[in-house]
Amino acid sequence: MKDVRRKVRRTQTITPFGVGGIIDLQGESFVAADIRSWGGHGDKVDSPRLARKLGVQSFRSAPVVPPGKMEFVSKVGPVYTRFPRWLFCPHCRILTFWRSEMEQKDKQPSCGRCAGNPQLVPMRFIQVCRNGHMSDVDWRRWAHSTADSPEHRQCQRKRLKFVTTPDSSGLDALVIHCLDCLSRRSLEGISQKNSLKRIGIHCSGIQPWQLGSDEQVECDETPRVVQRGASNVYFPQVHSAIDIPSPSDPSGDEKYTQAVLGNALWPDLTSADEESPMTDALRKIIAKQCGVSVDFVEKLRIHHMNDVTARPVSRGTDEDLSIDEWSAFTSVTGSSRTTGDFAVRQVDLGVRPTDSESFELIAQRIDRVIVADRIREVRALAGFSRYEPDSHERLVSVNPVSKPQWLPAVESYGEGIFISFEEKEIQEWESKEPIRLWTRKIEENMEASFQIDRLREKTGVELLPRFVMLHTLAHQFIRQLSYDSGYNAASLRERIYAKGHPKESPNPSQAGIFVYTAAGDSEGTLGGLVRQGEPPNLLDTFVRLLESAQWCSQDPLCADSTGRSLANLNRAACHACTLLPETCCETGNTLLDRTLLIGEGNVAGFFEHVIRAALKESAESVDAS
């Protein structure tokens, strides 16, 4: 394969252009190859908790090429393969099946038949199957599939033309035409379920970067034709974890521990073979640089290795990373806690005796507020699926030929606001029968959805009313913060701590949200989000977001909805009032309902009394003026 280079951001190598994803660059289309193409390259990313959950030893992020140095460094990082390989000229409309030997460095595919050598355009349609395979459509067979003559149907020539006719504006106006036998067929009906099966086209059993037949597998799934930019072509399975202090620090000296863990040679030490002479040399260098003993470094190394290898599990485990995160946030009491990349502090709501009733009611429902001046998040790509998002059964691994020992990942730094709510208030509210029945209807739709596995990982064994309410609150919070904090909504993310646990589970009850922003560099962000979590900004933000949640431009259709979005997984929630960019949301903009937040009829909202008080105060202020 020729070394043809294009630029892609590091974070995009996880999503949306991770392994198996399609990327369009200036009229060209590529697909990311699996992690075998990385070779030994990549910067190591440390996240023991996430590694244990996903059953791998380590993570790597794509190496960054310094500005202006791309031409002078050897091949590093991910490989992207040109796909689809069927291209056509926008002038003469002749189709070309592109091969790797036709690539020219720093040149885009072009037509040599037309004046000006116009750039070739990739075909819009590809074929995928539910097992995750993807390949070009066999356009030669499609063009000859309706020919009357047996001789024409057996034509093996690939001299094809992709023409358009003025007869229609639909797919029947797009025609694949054979230049030799003059057979032709329009694309009408190509997206139907069995359109390829009827003409004898089967699943290829490979991915676009697997050009050899040695990796081809027998696949009985019926391939479907989709547009290459369709949302169902690629569903990445991305897992994330917040970097939190270890609950069992073996050293008892946090300052020196963090110095060792932050040393530039620490990743090399933890990945080196224990018997290697290099391991002993690294221990001594790190000890000298950090001002500690060699035994101290070795103790941390052993603790790290035990943490990574403890409880070895396969991908898709039910281990709940949110439990440790919840404990780390809620253990901060009355002071700041700074441990490496986890710098958090508790703040007061700042409610005064002279404040309004709405502020007092909000304070009654909030347990604590923690602002995170600095956090580190690791996001890792475990695999992907196509056509339907599936968590386990049809997941395609980032290394399809063997169990991966490492996964591609990216680390991000940022800031955030954590809010936990009074468990007593939550339990009293969600114990009401109308609220439980209301939530149960949403859960019935969730159980019938093809997303059930993925959503259960977020909700736990039972969808509790608190999850839907807090999830909706997080969306309204992000929308309001996008006006107040200086960040747009797409740069903010949510984590919902409201998972249902079995009765016999020792895990504590959770009722909280964490809204944060993360940037792909080591400096993090600039404090605008933290400022909104400090008094008196947070109470003002809460009142405004609750007032905004009361109405929607789509009401009464939105407010009275008994099922919205895919599989009716939302109630009173739409793009005009609640939905966010999908990069913000843990559950893909599902399990949302403003009703549980603000109330409606016999279904009481958790903040219903706050809204009534705020409206009364607004009316009194108007009368006074």
XYZ file of C-alpha atoms in Angstrom:
625
model
C 0.000 0.000 0.000
C 1.425 3.371 -0.984
C 2.134 5.995 1.682
C -0.524 8.604 0.890
C -1.091 10.984 3.799
C -4.081 12.960 5.010
C -4.704 14.794 8.284
C -7.137 13.717 11.005
C -7.513 14.918 14.594
C -6.438 12.566 17.372
C -9.852 12.536 19.062
C -11.492 11.596 15.751
C -9.570 8.302 15.712
C -11.919 7.129 18.489
C -15.186 8.583 17.245
C -16.581 9.269 14.702
C -13.685 8.027 12.550
C -12.414 5.127 14.642
C -11.793 1.576 13.387
C -14.469 0.780 10.785
C -15.687 4.370 10.465
C -15.895 6.272 7.173
C -14.366 9.717 6.819
C -14.838 12.186 3.948
C -11.905 14.495 3.236
C -12.197 17.070 0.455
C -14.249 14.843 -1.793
C -12.366 11.638 -0.923
C -13.772 8.804 1.181
C -11.746 6.511 3.470
C -12.399 3.861 6.126
C -10.217 3.326 9.216
C -8.374 -0.010 9.280
C -8.138 -2.156 12.417
C -5.454 -1.614 15.055
C -3.018 -4.028 13.448
C -2.184 -1.181 11.079
C -0.835 0.840 14.003
C 2.078 -1.536 14.479
C 4.029 -0.547 17.575
C 3.152 3.109 17.282
C 0.933 5.122 19.569
C 1.259 7.025 22.834
C 0.409 4.986 25.925
C -2.661 6.011 27.911
C -3.016 4.870 31.522
C -6.446 3.940 32.950
C -6.351 0.781 35.104
C -10.069 0.840 35.976
C -11.137 1.039 32.352
C -8.548 -1.552 31.289
C -9.886 -3.983 33.874
C -13.459 -3.467 32.688
C -12.578 -4.036 29.030
C -10.206 -6.929 29.677
C -7.100 -5.413 28.080
C -3.626 -4.596 29.312
C -3.321 -1.024 28.100
C -4.510 1.747 25.797
C -2.844 3.759 23.072
C -3.687 7.053 21.431
C -2.695 8.008 17.909
C 0.668 9.829 17.911
C 0.604 13.508 17.076
C 2.727 14.676 14.150
C 4.286 18.113 14.846
C 3.107 20.937 12.556
C 4.995 20.993 9.286
C 6.697 17.641 9.963
C 4.239 15.286 8.287
C 6.413 14.906 5.198
C 9.516 14.019 7.199
C 8.343 11.401 9.694
C 7.963 7.695 9.087
C 4.503 6.137 8.893
C 2.840 6.317 12.308
C -0.607 5.839 13.697
C -3.848 4.647 12.101
C -4.166 3.623 8.463
C -7.189 4.644 6.401
C -8.114 2.716 3.258
C -9.848 4.330 0.303
C -13.477 3.240 0.285
C -15.604 2.827 -1.700
C -13.247 1.820 -4.493
C -15.820 2.411 -7.197
C -15.354 6.034 -8.314
C -16.881 7.988 -11.169
C -15.962 11.081 -13.133
C -18.438 13.953 -12.668
C -17.985 14.918 -16.355
C -17.903 11.750 -18.451
C -19.634 9.674 -15.685
C -17.441 6.609 -16.383
C -16.920 4.333 -13.391
C -13.415 3.328 -12.273
C -12.568 0.515 -9.859
C -9.679 2.083 -7.950
C -6.715 -0.045 -6.905
C -3.893 0.749 -4.497
C -1.262 0.767 -7.264
C -3.115 3.647 -8.906
C -2.434 5.931 -5.910
C -0.087 8.866 -6.393
C 1.467 10.733 -3.493
C -0.312 13.984 -2.615
C -2.700 13.560 -5.555
C -6.379 12.817 -5.483
C -7.877 10.259 -7.916
C -8.614 12.010 -11.192
C -10.044 11.208 -14.608
C -7.429 10.946 -17.355
C -10.025 11.048 -20.127
C -11.462 14.521 -19.522
C -9.864 17.913 -19.963
C -8.591 19.342 -16.701
C -8.368 15.914 -15.056
C -11.411 16.359 -12.773
C -11.328 14.641 -9.396
C -13.149 11.294 -9.268
C -16.145 11.042 -6.942
C -16.787 8.007 -4.680
C -20.054 6.155 -5.217
C -22.737 7.098 -2.746
C -24.042 3.559 -2.118
C -22.300 0.671 -0.322
C -23.389 -2.668 1.126
C -23.332 -3.671 4.793
C -24.670 -6.553 6.865
C -25.715 -7.027 10.481
C -22.501 -8.932 11.239
C -20.569 -5.732 10.600
C -19.121 -6.519 7.158
C -18.927 -3.741 4.591
C -17.898 -3.689 0.941
C -18.547 -2.137 -2.466
C -21.705 -3.011 -4.320
C -21.011 -5.252 -7.326
C -22.131 -2.679 -9.883
C -21.262 -4.934 -12.807
C -23.752 -7.548 -11.660
C -26.336 -4.900 -10.834
C -26.118 -3.391 -14.321
C -26.651 -6.791 -15.992
C -29.195 -8.253 -13.546
C -32.279 -7.292 -15.605
C -30.846 -7.940 -19.074
C -33.071 -10.021 -21.382
C -30.267 -11.891 -23.133
C -28.345 -14.644 -21.265
C -25.257 -13.441 -23.095
C -25.687 -9.976 -21.653
C -26.380 -11.275 -18.146
C -23.048 -13.145 -18.285
C -21.053 -10.126 -19.448
C -17.887 -9.901 -17.346
C -16.651 -6.518 -18.524
C -16.334 -3.713 -15.997
C -16.642 -0.811 -18.406
C -19.516 0.923 -16.666
C -21.067 4.345 -16.676
C -23.094 6.030 -13.947
C -25.591 8.289 -15.687
C -28.516 10.420 -14.619
C -31.721 10.949 -16.539
C -34.084 13.951 -16.409
C -37.134 11.692 -16.148
C -37.315 11.778 -12.336
C -35.691 13.125 -9.210
C -35.646 9.747 -7.429
C -33.423 6.686 -7.578
C -34.996 5.641 -10.865
C -33.161 8.585 -12.445
C -29.767 7.056 -11.524
C -28.670 4.349 -13.968
C -25.690 1.975 -14.138
C -24.911 1.448 -17.828
C -22.575 -1.169 -19.401
C -20.556 0.363 -22.234
C -19.936 -3.026 -23.936
C -23.245 -4.896 -24.060
C -25.393 -1.795 -23.373
C -27.207 -3.456 -20.450
C -28.532 -1.006 -17.930
C -30.474 -0.825 -14.688
C -31.588 2.097 -12.548
C -31.090 2.214 -8.787
C -34.804 2.057 -8.118
C -35.447 -0.495 -5.363
C -31.769 -0.917 -4.503
C -32.371 -0.086 -0.838
C -35.016 -2.786 -0.407
C -34.216 -5.607 1.997
C -33.540 -8.408 -0.525
C -32.522 -6.329 -3.546
C -28.985 -7.815 -3.641
C -30.014 -11.319 -2.643
C -32.400 -11.556 -5.619
C -29.544 -11.075 -8.072
C -27.133 -13.450 -6.322
C -24.986 -10.939 -4.437
C -23.954 -12.247 -1.032
C -22.119 -10.712 1.888
C -18.407 -10.353 1.208
C -17.464 -11.529 4.712
C -14.640 -8.979 4.982
C -13.964 -5.338 5.744
C -12.654 -2.882 3.104
C -9.101 -2.978 4.478
C -9.003 -6.798 4.383
C -8.086 -7.186 0.745
C -6.826 -10.756 0.999
C -9.103 -13.776 0.952
C -7.296 -15.380 3.920
C -9.312 -13.235 6.350
C -12.636 -13.703 4.592
C -15.314 -15.496 6.614
C -18.534 -17.209 5.602
C -21.416 -14.881 6.360
C -25.061 -15.900 5.945
C -26.461 -12.433 6.611
C -28.294 -10.730 3.761
C -26.401 -7.581 2.732
C -28.296 -4.313 2.525
C -27.504 -1.278 0.379
C -27.194 1.977 2.309
C -25.745 5.384 1.630
C -22.181 5.580 2.866
C -22.992 8.652 4.965
C -26.045 7.074 6.617
C -26.172 7.018 10.415
C -26.613 3.221 10.522
C -23.328 2.481 8.741
C -21.257 2.808 11.904
C -22.083 2.437 15.589
C -18.858 2.729 17.630
C -18.868 1.240 21.131
C -16.960 3.746 23.231
C -16.337 3.329 26.961
C -15.122 6.111 29.213
C -13.832 6.528 32.742
C -13.023 9.526 34.896
C -9.542 9.360 36.391
C -10.133 9.200 40.143
C -7.834 8.531 43.123
C -7.216 4.893 43.891
C -9.274 3.826 46.918
C -6.328 1.808 48.158
C -3.223 3.958 47.843
C -0.404 1.665 49.065
C 2.045 4.436 49.789
C 0.218 6.705 52.184
C 2.166 9.609 50.627
C 0.028 11.130 47.933
C 2.524 13.811 46.875
C 5.319 11.378 45.995
C 2.885 8.846 44.580
C 1.592 11.347 42.064
C 5.138 12.415 41.195
C 6.005 8.824 40.282
C 2.745 8.182 38.416
C 3.221 11.403 36.462
C 6.824 10.687 35.508
C 7.392 10.450 31.741
C 9.059 7.035 32.143
C 6.259 5.500 34.236
C 4.346 4.039 31.208
C 7.583 2.429 29.996
C 8.178 0.863 33.403
C 4.665 -0.577 33.698
C 4.821 -2.075 30.194
C 8.378 -3.483 30.454
C 9.034 -7.154 31.159
C 9.756 -7.786 34.832
C 12.899 -9.785 34.063
C 14.276 -7.240 31.633
C 17.419 -5.258 32.634
C 15.561 -2.193 31.370
C 13.038 -2.534 34.218
C 15.702 -2.152 36.905
C 17.238 0.818 35.099
C 13.856 2.546 34.781
C 13.115 2.019 38.483
C 16.381 3.716 39.456
C 15.930 6.651 37.062
C 12.360 7.319 38.220
C 13.385 7.043 41.886
C 16.182 9.566 41.382
C 14.028 12.020 39.425
C 11.194 11.905 41.970
C 13.330 11.889 45.104
C 12.064 8.545 46.413
C 13.549 5.121 47.037
C 13.676 2.325 44.469
C 11.537 0.214 46.803
C 8.880 2.936 46.778
C 8.765 2.870 42.961
C 8.639 -0.930 42.926
C 5.753 -0.956 45.423
C 3.759 1.361 43.153
C 4.620 -0.736 40.104
C 3.388 -3.942 41.758
C 0.219 -2.194 42.928
C -0.379 -0.922 39.391
C 0.123 -4.349 37.813
C -2.209 -5.988 40.341
C -4.808 -3.305 39.675
C -4.647 -3.937 35.929
C -4.695 -7.711 36.076
C -7.147 -8.154 38.944
C -10.470 -9.718 38.055
C -9.631 -10.381 34.382
C -12.821 -10.120 32.340
C -13.844 -9.937 28.724
C -15.323 -6.936 26.983
C -18.929 -6.308 27.779
C -18.637 -6.971 31.512
C -21.232 -5.469 33.811
C -18.603 -3.918 36.069
C -19.950 -0.519 37.030
C -17.306 2.194 36.828
C -19.803 4.754 38.137
C -19.663 3.241 41.655
C -16.065 4.339 42.257
C -16.694 7.700 40.599
C -19.727 8.320 42.791
C -17.699 7.448 45.867
C -14.861 9.750 44.821
C -17.181 12.735 44.342
C -19.329 12.197 47.426
C -16.334 11.646 49.716
C -15.295 15.285 49.251
C -16.580 17.113 52.327
C -15.953 20.702 53.294
C -12.603 21.118 51.533
C -10.748 20.603 48.306
C -9.194 17.334 47.188
C -6.361 17.375 44.695
C -4.863 14.117 43.507
C -3.010 14.305 40.215
C -5.620 15.068 37.584
C -8.536 14.970 40.020
C -8.826 18.446 41.546
C -12.260 18.926 43.126
C -13.756 21.007 45.925
C -17.094 21.307 47.613
C -18.909 24.624 47.329
C -21.851 26.049 49.219
C -25.079 26.951 47.493
C -24.932 30.348 49.148
C -28.555 30.459 50.283
C -29.202 33.380 52.637
C -32.170 33.952 54.987
C -33.353 36.778 52.754
C -33.334 34.665 49.581
C -36.488 33.681 47.738
C -38.576 30.601 48.464
C -37.586 29.012 45.152
C -33.905 29.123 46.166
C -34.731 27.524 49.524
C -36.725 24.732 47.852
C -33.853 23.985 45.488
C -31.433 23.861 48.418
C -33.701 21.357 50.204
C -33.409 18.972 47.279
C -29.667 19.293 46.683
C -27.303 17.297 48.894
C -23.970 18.727 47.760
C -22.261 20.557 44.913
C -18.721 19.648 43.875
C -16.852 21.694 41.287
C -14.028 19.959 39.448
C -11.288 22.414 38.550
C -9.447 19.682 36.709
C -10.467 16.200 35.633
C -9.074 13.641 33.238
C -11.283 11.383 31.144
C -10.142 8.384 29.096
C -12.357 7.252 26.234
C -11.585 3.908 24.569
C -12.992 2.267 21.431
C -13.836 -1.402 22.071
C -15.426 -2.160 18.684
C -18.299 -1.280 16.410
C -21.427 -2.633 14.785
C -23.283 -1.817 11.590
C -26.889 -1.441 10.556
C -28.118 -1.890 14.145
C -26.402 -0.795 17.373
C -25.663 -3.990 19.264
C -23.652 -4.156 22.462
C -22.292 -7.696 22.442
C -23.484 -10.346 20.000
C -22.561 -8.635 16.728
C -19.794 -6.384 18.000
C -16.838 -6.240 15.598
C -13.558 -6.084 17.483
C -10.930 -3.458 16.703
C -8.722 -6.491 15.992
C -10.934 -9.000 14.141
C -8.343 -11.804 13.991
C -7.318 -12.108 17.651
C -8.194 -10.834 21.108
C -6.695 -7.337 21.397
C -4.192 -6.695 24.177
C -4.704 -2.947 23.865
C -7.404 -0.604 22.602
C -7.256 2.801 20.912
C -8.066 5.564 23.363
C -7.801 9.290 23.904
C -7.363 11.221 27.124
C -9.005 14.578 27.686
C -8.702 17.202 30.388
C -11.378 19.584 31.533
C -13.627 20.897 34.288
C -17.106 20.159 35.534
C -19.948 20.455 38.038
C -21.161 17.506 40.124
C -24.523 17.759 41.895
C -25.969 15.090 44.185
C -29.526 15.195 45.458
C -31.077 14.301 48.784
C -31.822 10.586 48.787
C -34.767 11.053 51.170
C -36.401 13.565 48.827
C -35.776 11.335 45.821
C -37.202 8.224 47.473
C -40.288 10.050 48.724
C -40.960 11.389 45.228
C -40.372 8.221 43.209
C -42.331 6.022 45.616
C -45.584 7.591 44.378
C -47.554 5.100 42.326
C -48.426 7.412 39.352
C -44.731 8.166 38.885
C -43.715 4.504 38.926
C -46.476 3.576 36.459
C -45.410 6.433 34.194
C -41.792 5.255 34.198
C -42.817 1.643 33.719
C -44.420 2.542 30.365
C -41.090 3.973 29.202
C -39.305 0.831 30.396
C -41.696 -1.406 28.431
C -40.742 0.432 25.248
C -37.071 0.122 26.186
C -37.389 -3.646 26.669
C -38.880 -3.974 23.183
C -36.117 -1.853 21.618
C -33.037 -3.200 19.847
C -31.044 -0.818 22.082
C -31.992 -2.687 25.257
C -28.499 -4.101 25.972
C -26.780 -0.753 25.587
C -29.378 1.094 27.646
C -29.375 -1.489 30.450
C -25.680 -0.810 30.960
C -26.676 2.757 31.851
C -29.931 2.215 33.761
C -29.109 -0.985 35.641
C -31.529 -3.827 36.321
C -34.482 -1.436 36.591
C -35.295 1.906 35.009
C -35.956 4.093 38.031
C -37.924 7.362 37.836
C -34.856 9.138 39.184
C -32.843 8.118 36.109
C -35.292 9.663 33.634
C -35.723 12.768 35.788
C -32.010 13.338 36.382
C -31.190 12.579 32.757
C -33.708 15.208 31.623
C -32.324 17.633 34.209
C -28.791 17.111 32.857
C -29.987 17.951 29.340
C -31.742 21.110 30.526
C -28.662 22.011 32.577
C -26.390 21.676 29.546
C -28.728 23.755 27.393
C -28.784 26.519 30.010
C -25.015 26.370 30.584
C -24.461 26.806 26.851
C -25.915 30.305 27.290
C -24.147 31.159 30.551
C -20.743 29.448 30.623
C -19.201 30.335 27.273
C -19.215 26.746 25.989
C -21.520 25.565 23.244
C -23.729 22.577 24.012
C -21.692 20.196 21.812
C -18.585 20.741 23.965
C -20.327 19.597 27.177
C -20.988 16.026 28.300
C -23.080 14.328 30.943
C -22.684 11.443 33.372
C -25.810 10.228 35.144
C -25.489 8.533 38.548
C -28.908 6.971 39.082
C -28.516 3.312 38.228
C -30.893 0.780 39.724
C -29.190 -1.999 41.729
C -30.652 -5.309 42.988
C -31.982 -5.159 46.567
C -29.233 -7.460 47.820
C -26.504 -5.332 46.209
C -24.035 -3.626 48.598
C -23.691 -0.692 46.202
C -24.995 2.624 47.563
C -27.983 4.432 46.099
C -27.039 7.154 43.657
C -28.850 10.312 42.664
C -26.643 12.813 40.896
C -25.388 14.305 37.661
C -21.975 15.400 36.450
C -21.781 17.899 33.599
C -18.286 18.495 32.322
C -16.230 19.607 29.386
C -13.088 17.929 28.164
C -10.491 19.169 25.713
C -7.959 17.055 23.854
C -4.869 18.675 25.353
C -3.040 18.714 28.651
C -4.091 22.229 29.663
C -7.814 21.533 29.998
C -10.276 24.407 29.914
C -10.556 27.916 31.256
C -12.904 27.882 34.239
C -16.158 29.096 32.734
C -18.024 25.963 33.775
C -16.660 25.941 37.326
C -17.690 29.562 37.761
C -21.299 28.619 36.995
C -21.197 26.026 39.783
C -20.282 28.581 42.446
C -22.734 30.760 44.383
C -24.901 32.543 43.451
C -24.679 31.429 39.806
C -25.869 27.834 40.293
C -29.204 28.725 41.917
C -29.920 31.311 39.241
C -29.095 28.744 36.550
C -31.415 26.174 38.158
C -34.381 28.541 38.252
C -33.874 29.552 34.623
C -33.512 25.995 33.356
C -36.670 24.906 35.180
C -38.611 27.849 33.766
C -37.347 26.961 30.281
C -38.362 23.328 30.749
C -41.993 24.343 31.277
C -42.705 25.118 27.674
C -41.685 24.017 24.202
C -42.470 25.517 20.808
C -43.880 22.116 19.858
C -46.393 22.092 22.745
C -48.986 20.710 23.202
C -47.737 17.929 20.892
C -44.498 17.573 22.834
C -45.950 17.901 26.331
C -48.792 15.439 25.658
C -46.669 12.880 23.823
C -46.993 9.231 24.809
C -43.930 8.219 22.829
C -41.351 10.075 20.758
C -38.048 9.359 19.002
C -36.843 5.937 17.898
C -38.823 3.100 19.578
C -40.838 5.665 21.592
C -38.107 5.908 24.216
C -38.888 9.556 25.021
C -42.046 11.251 26.252
C -42.164 15.044 26.553
C -38.800 15.720 24.919
C -37.915 16.963 21.441
C -35.238 18.954 19.614
C -36.957 22.236 20.446
C -36.771 21.745 24.235
C -34.564 18.899 25.491
C -32.481 16.956 22.959
C -28.760 17.630 22.609
C -25.984 16.786 20.148
C -25.465 13.038 20.541
C -21.847 13.495 21.612
C -23.198 15.016 24.845
C -25.561 12.218 25.821
C -24.756 8.829 27.373
C -27.873 7.157 25.975
C -28.149 8.660 22.493
C -30.932 11.164 23.305
C -33.281 8.560 24.762
C -35.038 8.068 28.135
C -36.023 11.719 28.476
C -39.237 13.250 29.801
C -39.862 16.819 31.000
C -42.977 15.627 32.822
C -40.948 13.994 35.607
C -39.026 17.232 36.012
C -41.823 19.821 36.075
C -44.987 17.744 36.598
C -48.194 17.309 34.622
C -51.653 16.315 35.880
C -51.425 13.525 38.454
C -47.719 12.933 37.697
C -45.775 15.116 40.121
C -42.499 16.592 38.948
C -39.531 16.493 41.307
C -39.107 20.266 40.970
C -42.803 21.095 40.664
C -42.906 23.102 43.903
C -39.807 25.054 42.869
C -41.460 26.113 39.620
C -44.643 27.206 41.380
C -42.649 29.313 43.807
C -40.580 30.863 41.002
C -43.711 31.743 39.024
C -45.299 33.301 42.096
C -42.157 35.374 42.717
C -42.089 36.515 39.101
C -45.732 37.600 39.274
C -45.121 39.508 42.513
C -42.134 41.318 41.030
C -44.219 42.371 38.029
C -47.017 43.659 40.296
C -44.525 45.556 42.401
C -43.121 47.323 39.360
